[in-house]
């Protein structure tokens, strides 16, 4: 990924985070939910867009959260949420145009007044899904800790002649990065987040980790550790709450699992290296600081690839 250019990028005020992976069941909505709440609790102005018009998990969560907030014993933070409607016409082109118009309107409404925009995407290849990728500043791709999930990035095969070919989802990201450079000379920081990692390190986990570290140089992404498969991430959904909320006020004492969940989320947000407000500095200035730091990272990664 070439990040060298004499021309500075034209950055939006809002930092766009797209959570996406063409592989289903990887934890995209769970990631979107917890990242959004973490940013809200850090005091940022956050907007969310649910492009998974069929499942609408992110939308359902924030509906539950808004309902709980009306009678909650503590302050419950909420984002500005958009849920574009699914096109129901028998004409696919008409559906695509209508969905695009709604999405463009949502982006236009929030890109200047919010600091972060979190976009949750469906596990399918579509025009809107690809468009979201090309808008991303940070692209988070959750994946289960298995070679099955790796197969959408690179061909996993016993035959060395077929192994290592760039797979379908990686092609989408490569094309999105190309378009992004052409449009505003920007870059997409691609972070592969390993979810549901086993508590005990297994031989499979070590093999996946080694394979990802090598692939990171070839495909130009970063690797972060995500969330374990914890009951708390599911049981709080009906209330629209997360492990970061003040659930100890209702339950008195947090369980060790709940405490670990909070630490995992905090570590993940830190590892994403998102722009952060500096005292006395404009937020847009912090976006430029972020851009320079991430550009340097990818320049170093490119030099490793070339060597």
Tab-separated table of C-alpha atoms in Angstrom:
chain	number	residue	atom	x	y	z
A	1	UNK	CA	0.000	0.000	0.000
A	2	UNK	CA	1.624	3.209	-1.187
A	3	UNK	CA	1.289	6.039	1.346
A	4	UNK	CA	3.892	8.343	-0.198
A	5	UNK	CA	2.466	11.531	-1.657
A	6	UNK	CA	3.408	15.187	-1.767
A	7	UNK	CA	-0.225	16.181	-1.359
A	8	UNK	CA	-1.847	16.092	2.092
A	9	UNK	CA	-5.200	14.307	2.329
A	10	UNK	CA	-8.451	16.215	2.595
A	11	UNK	CA	-9.730	14.770	5.865
A	12	UNK	CA	-13.342	14.946	7.006
A	13	UNK	CA	-14.090	16.172	10.510
A	14	UNK	CA	-15.564	12.762	11.358
A	15	UNK	CA	-13.392	9.667	11.550
A	16	UNK	CA	-15.285	6.880	9.777
A	17	UNK	CA	-14.986	3.376	11.249
A	18	UNK	CA	-16.368	0.575	9.103
A	19	UNK	CA	-16.838	-2.849	10.704
A	20	UNK	CA	-16.918	-5.409	7.928
A	21	UNK	CA	-16.076	-8.913	6.799
A	22	UNK	CA	-17.678	-10.914	4.003
A	23	UNK	CA	-17.556	-13.953	6.313
A	24	UNK	CA	-20.738	-14.230	8.392
A	25	UNK	CA	-20.784	-14.912	12.128
A	26	UNK	CA	-17.516	-13.124	12.831
A	27	UNK	CA	-18.934	-10.730	15.448
A	28	UNK	CA	-19.316	-7.525	13.418
A	29	UNK	CA	-22.400	-6.203	15.219
A	30	UNK	CA	-21.028	-7.089	18.661
A	31	UNK	CA	-17.860	-5.188	17.745
A	32	UNK	CA	-19.841	-2.188	16.450
A	33	UNK	CA	-21.963	-2.069	19.607
A	34	UNK	CA	-19.094	-2.155	22.084
A	35	UNK	CA	-16.875	0.203	20.125
A	36	UNK	CA	-19.685	2.757	19.852
A	37	UNK	CA	-20.488	2.632	23.567
A	38	UNK	CA	-16.788	2.866	24.476
A	39	UNK	CA	-16.385	6.010	22.345
A	40	UNK	CA	-19.549	7.548	23.802
A	41	UNK	CA	-18.307	6.911	27.325
A	42	UNK	CA	-15.003	8.564	26.409
A	43	UNK	CA	-17.016	11.705	25.663
A	44	UNK	CA	-16.943	11.670	21.868
A	45	UNK	CA	-19.832	12.642	19.602
A	46	UNK	CA	-20.686	9.412	17.797
A	47	UNK	CA	-23.076	8.542	14.975
A	48	UNK	CA	-23.901	5.012	13.833
A	49	UNK	CA	-25.197	3.652	10.530
A	50	UNK	CA	-26.645	0.146	10.222
A	51	UNK	CA	-26.184	-1.060	6.640
A	52	UNK	CA	-27.266	-4.599	7.499
A	53	UNK	CA	-30.819	-3.777	6.465
A	54	UNK	CA	-31.937	-7.386	6.824
A	55	UNK	CA	-30.625	-8.352	10.275
A	56	UNK	CA	-30.511	-4.843	11.826
A	57	UNK	CA	-28.774	-6.097	14.977
A	58	UNK	CA	-27.132	-2.729	15.646
A	59	UNK	CA	-30.474	-0.969	15.217
A	60	UNK	CA	-32.263	-3.379	17.569
A	61	UNK	CA	-29.560	-2.880	20.201
A	62	UNK	CA	-29.889	0.901	20.218
A	63	UNK	CA	-33.690	0.648	20.225
A	64	UNK	CA	-33.350	-1.492	23.365
A	65	UNK	CA	-30.864	1.001	24.817
A	66	UNK	CA	-33.132	3.982	24.145
A	67	UNK	CA	-36.002	2.136	25.833
A	68	UNK	CA	-33.862	1.342	28.901
A	69	UNK	CA	-32.554	4.922	29.019
A	70	UNK	CA	-36.042	6.337	29.597
A	71	UNK	CA	-36.166	4.903	33.134
A	72	UNK	CA	-32.516	4.091	33.806
A	73	UNK	CA	-31.030	4.833	37.258
A	74	UNK	CA	-27.899	6.223	35.578
A	75	UNK	CA	-27.036	8.228	32.466
A	76	UNK	CA	-27.206	6.053	29.346
A	77	UNK	CA	-25.297	7.430	26.373
A	78	UNK	CA	-26.849	7.150	22.906
A	79	UNK	CA	-25.410	7.836	19.447
A	80	UNK	CA	-27.122	9.555	16.539
A	81	UNK	CA	-28.374	6.432	14.773
A	82	UNK	CA	-29.373	5.834	11.162
A	83	UNK	CA	-31.050	2.697	9.848
A	84	UNK	CA	-31.456	2.955	6.056
A	85	UNK	CA	-34.499	1.048	4.870
A	86	UNK	CA	-34.091	-2.001	2.688
A	87	UNK	CA	-35.186	-1.484	-0.925
A	88	UNK	CA	-38.316	-3.544	-1.551
A	89	UNK	CA	-38.823	-2.875	-5.248
A	90	UNK	CA	-38.716	-5.739	-7.733
A	91	UNK	CA	-36.157	-3.672	-9.650
A	92	UNK	CA	-32.675	-4.243	-8.192
A	93	UNK	CA	-31.297	-1.038	-9.705
A	94	UNK	CA	-34.084	1.028	-8.125
A	95	UNK	CA	-33.366	-0.578	-4.745
A	96	UNK	CA	-29.673	0.198	-5.081
A	97	UNK	CA	-30.367	3.838	-5.979
A	98	UNK	CA	-32.797	4.314	-3.079
A	99	UNK	CA	-30.443	2.720	-0.542
A	100	UNK	CA	-27.524	4.785	-1.841
A	101	UNK	CA	-29.521	8.024	-1.522
A	102	UNK	CA	-30.457	7.231	2.090
A	103	UNK	CA	-26.875	6.298	2.965
A	104	UNK	CA	-25.449	9.425	1.320
A	105	UNK	CA	-27.947	11.579	3.220
A	106	UNK	CA	-26.921	9.994	6.531
A	107	UNK	CA	-23.203	10.528	5.839
A	108	UNK	CA	-23.841	14.124	4.798
A	109	UNK	CA	-25.759	14.809	7.985
A	110	UNK	CA	-23.068	13.591	10.380
A	111	UNK	CA	-19.664	14.000	8.747
A	112	UNK	CA	-19.168	17.583	10.007
A	113	UNK	CA	-20.893	17.499	13.416
A	114	UNK	CA	-19.672	14.173	14.836
A	115	UNK	CA	-16.202	12.972	15.723
A	116	UNK	CA	-16.759	9.301	14.904
A	117	UNK	CA	-19.129	7.491	12.562
A	118	UNK	CA	-19.405	3.721	13.119
A	119	UNK	CA	-20.847	1.758	10.186
A	120	UNK	CA	-21.969	-1.854	10.615
A	121	UNK	CA	-22.156	-3.826	7.358
A	122	UNK	CA	-23.807	-7.068	6.204
A	123	UNK	CA	-21.851	-10.241	5.456
A	124	UNK	CA	-22.487	-9.946	1.739
A	125	UNK	CA	-20.948	-8.273	-1.270
A	126	UNK	CA	-23.062	-5.348	-2.475
A	127	UNK	CA	-22.623	-1.895	-3.963
A	128	UNK	CA	-23.408	-0.229	-0.631
A	129	UNK	CA	-21.037	-2.509	1.275
A	130	UNK	CA	-18.211	-1.633	-1.146
A	131	UNK	CA	-19.035	2.070	-0.945
A	132	UNK	CA	-18.795	1.952	2.855
A	133	UNK	CA	-15.339	0.378	2.554
A	134	UNK	CA	-14.099	3.198	0.336
A	135	UNK	CA	-15.233	5.765	2.950
A	136	UNK	CA	-13.449	4.055	5.849
A	137	UNK	CA	-10.608	5.690	7.732
A	138	UNK	CA	-10.371	2.667	10.017
A	139	UNK	CA	-11.622	-0.663	8.657
A	140	UNK	CA	-12.166	-3.292	11.348
A	141	UNK	CA	-12.568	-6.863	10.133
A	142	UNK	CA	-13.475	-9.206	13.002
A	143	UNK	CA	-12.676	-12.850	12.404
A	144	UNK	CA	-13.018	-16.038	14.372
A	145	UNK	CA	-9.733	-17.627	15.264
A	146	UNK	CA	-9.755	-20.224	12.496
A	147	UNK	CA	-8.448	-20.982	9.031
A	148	UNK	CA	-12.070	-21.021	7.813
A	149	UNK	CA	-12.302	-17.282	8.444
A	150	UNK	CA	-8.851	-16.701	6.957
A	151	UNK	CA	-10.045	-18.231	3.687
A	152	UNK	CA	-11.849	-14.990	2.703
A	153	UNK	CA	-8.466	-13.225	2.890
A	154	UNK	CA	-6.149	-15.716	1.301
A	155	UNK	CA	-6.625	-19.157	-0.225
A	156	UNK	CA	-6.134	-21.796	2.476
A	157	UNK	CA	-5.175	-25.032	0.719
A	158	UNK	CA	-3.026	-28.102	1.245
A	159	UNK	CA	-1.506	-27.615	-2.231
A	160	UNK	CA	1.313	-25.068	-2.038
A	161	UNK	CA	0.619	-24.081	-5.648
A	162	UNK	CA	-2.881	-22.866	-4.734
A	163	UNK	CA	-2.124	-21.635	-1.228
A	164	UNK	CA	-1.703	-17.914	-0.630
A	165	UNK	CA	-3.773	-16.541	-3.513
A	166	UNK	CA	-5.608	-13.309	-2.623
A	167	UNK	CA	-9.224	-14.231	-1.791
A	168	UNK	CA	-12.490	-12.400	-2.444
A	169	UNK	CA	-12.785	-10.173	0.614
A	170	UNK	CA	-9.157	-9.034	0.473
A	171	UNK	CA	-9.795	-8.028	-3.151
A	172	UNK	CA	-12.660	-5.781	-1.983
A	173	UNK	CA	-10.349	-4.017	0.494
A	174	UNK	CA	-7.558	-3.623	-2.079
A	175	UNK	CA	-9.999	-2.009	-4.516
A	176	UNK	CA	-11.438	0.256	-1.779
A	177	UNK	CA	-7.951	1.451	-0.901
A	178	UNK	CA	-7.199	2.198	-4.558
A	179	UNK	CA	-10.399	4.260	-4.912
A	180	UNK	CA	-9.729	6.079	-1.657
A	181	UNK	CA	-6.314	7.263	-2.840
A	182	UNK	CA	-7.847	8.534	-6.083
A	183	UNK	CA	-10.718	10.388	-4.370
A	184	UNK	CA	-8.986	12.277	-1.559
A	185	UNK	CA	-5.452	10.874	-1.286
A	186	UNK	CA	-6.480	9.201	1.971
A	187	UNK	CA	-5.678	5.797	3.387
A	188	UNK	CA	-7.605	2.986	5.027
A	189	UNK	CA	-6.120	1.568	8.215
A	190	UNK	CA	-7.165	-2.091	8.042
A	191	UNK	CA	-7.267	-3.910	11.385
A	192	UNK	CA	-7.931	-7.665	11.580
A	193	UNK	CA	-9.442	-8.367	14.985
A	194	UNK	CA	-9.203	-11.938	16.248
A	195	UNK	CA	-12.401	-12.783	18.112
A	196	UNK	CA	-13.354	-15.745	20.291
A	197	UNK	CA	-9.754	-16.642	21.010
A	198	UNK	CA	-9.485	-19.701	23.259
A	199	UNK	CA	-8.398	-18.970	26.824
A	200	UNK	CA	-5.788	-21.717	26.553
A	201	UNK	CA	-3.384	-21.327	23.644
A	202	UNK	CA	-3.887	-24.235	21.225
A	203	UNK	CA	-1.763	-25.449	18.347
A	204	UNK	CA	-4.445	-24.161	15.935
A	205	UNK	CA	-4.380	-20.702	17.559
A	206	UNK	CA	-0.603	-20.537	17.233
A	207	UNK	CA	-0.793	-21.550	13.568
A	208	UNK	CA	-3.485	-18.954	12.837
A	209	UNK	CA	-1.467	-16.279	14.620
A	210	UNK	CA	1.709	-17.111	12.664
A	211	UNK	CA	-0.183	-17.160	9.363
A	212	UNK	CA	-1.844	-13.807	10.083
A	213	UNK	CA	1.441	-12.132	11.013
A	214	UNK	CA	2.936	-13.175	7.673
A	215	UNK	CA	-0.194	-12.218	5.751
A	216	UNK	CA	-0.250	-8.791	7.431
A	217	UNK	CA	2.879	-7.806	5.522
A	218	UNK	CA	1.518	-9.042	2.188
A	219	UNK	CA	-1.973	-7.524	2.467
A	220	UNK	CA	-0.952	-4.531	4.600
A	221	UNK	CA	-3.098	-4.786	7.719
A	222	UNK	CA	-2.650	-4.727	11.473
A	223	UNK	CA	-3.660	-7.499	13.866
A	224	UNK	CA	-5.457	-6.898	17.174
A	225	UNK	CA	-6.916	-9.211	19.789
A	226	UNK	CA	-10.673	-8.843	20.123
A	227	UNK	CA	-13.343	-10.268	22.393
A	228	UNK	CA	-13.675	-13.690	23.939
A	229	UNK	CA	-16.985	-15.511	23.652
A	230	UNK	CA	-18.587	-14.334	26.901
A	231	UNK	CA	-22.176	-14.741	28.076
A	232	UNK	CA	-22.289	-11.095	29.164
A	233	UNK	CA	-22.002	-9.900	25.564
A	234	UNK	CA	-25.287	-11.692	24.813
A	235	UNK	CA	-27.281	-11.448	28.027
A	236	UNK	CA	-27.240	-7.632	28.164
A	237	UNK	CA	-28.489	-7.221	24.573
A	238	UNK	CA	-32.237	-7.099	25.485
A	239	UNK	CA	-31.505	-4.154	27.801
A	240	UNK	CA	-29.299	-2.357	25.308
A	241	UNK	CA	-26.447	-2.453	27.801
A	242	UNK	CA	-22.807	-3.519	27.658
A	243	UNK	CA	-20.164	-4.572	30.157
A	244	UNK	CA	-18.970	-0.940	30.143
A	245	UNK	CA	-22.247	0.332	31.571
A	246	UNK	CA	-22.767	0.741	35.314
A	247	UNK	CA	-24.239	-2.730	35.752
A	248	UNK	CA	-22.542	-3.030	39.153
A	249	UNK	CA	-25.128	-0.560	40.462
A	250	UNK	CA	-27.783	-3.196	39.824
A	251	UNK	CA	-25.739	-6.329	40.509
A	252	UNK	CA	-23.567	-4.824	43.280
A	253	UNK	CA	-20.441	-6.774	42.376
A	254	UNK	CA	-18.995	-7.493	38.940
A	255	UNK	CA	-18.086	-11.093	38.233
A	256	UNK	CA	-14.506	-11.865	37.128
A	257	UNK	CA	-15.857	-12.481	33.601
A	258	UNK	CA	-17.533	-9.055	33.544
A	259	UNK	CA	-14.350	-7.388	34.746
A	260	UNK	CA	-12.366	-9.223	32.057
A	261	UNK	CA	-14.904	-8.118	29.424
A	262	UNK	CA	-14.315	-4.480	30.366
A	263	UNK	CA	-10.553	-4.914	30.117
A	264	UNK	CA	-10.859	-6.611	26.705
A	265	UNK	CA	-12.924	-3.748	25.305
A	266	UNK	CA	-10.542	-1.118	26.702
A	267	UNK	CA	-7.527	-2.958	25.261
A	268	UNK	CA	-9.192	-3.282	21.862
A	269	UNK	CA	-10.032	0.439	21.679
A	270	UNK	CA	-6.438	1.261	22.617
A	271	UNK	CA	-5.059	-1.127	19.969
A	272	UNK	CA	-7.192	0.457	17.239
A	273	UNK	CA	-5.071	3.637	17.578
A	274	UNK	CA	-7.985	5.939	16.781
A	275	UNK	CA	-7.616	9.737	16.791
A	276	UNK	CA	-7.839	11.178	20.281
A	277	UNK	CA	-8.369	14.703	21.465
A	278	UNK	CA	-5.245	16.498	22.586
A	279	UNK	CA	-5.633	19.205	25.212
A	280	UNK	CA	-5.852	22.613	23.567
A	281	UNK	CA	-5.937	21.103	20.059
A	282	UNK	CA	-8.693	20.993	17.483
A	283	UNK	CA	-10.140	17.502	16.846
A	284	UNK	CA	-9.417	17.801	13.117
A	285	UNK	CA	-5.796	18.419	14.053
A	286	UNK	CA	-5.806	15.099	15.918
A	287	UNK	CA	-7.088	13.468	12.723
A	288	UNK	CA	-4.021	14.760	10.885
A	289	UNK	CA	-1.754	13.494	13.676
A	290	UNK	CA	-3.481	10.093	13.332
A	291	UNK	CA	-2.950	10.149	9.561
A	292	UNK	CA	0.772	10.806	9.872
A	293	UNK	CA	1.250	8.068	12.489
A	294	UNK	CA	-0.680	5.467	10.466
A	295	UNK	CA	1.065	6.515	7.239
A	296	UNK	CA	4.438	5.938	8.898
A	297	UNK	CA	3.303	2.511	10.067
A	298	UNK	CA	2.331	1.427	6.560
A	299	UNK	CA	5.494	2.867	5.044
A	300	UNK	CA	7.501	0.648	7.411
A	301	UNK	CA	5.275	-2.335	6.582
A	302	UNK	CA	5.776	-1.705	2.862
A	303	UNK	CA	9.548	-1.642	3.308
A	304	UNK	CA	9.355	-5.054	5.019
A	305	UNK	CA	7.347	-6.376	2.083
A	306	UNK	CA	9.845	-5.006	-0.446
A	307	UNK	CA	12.755	-6.515	1.454
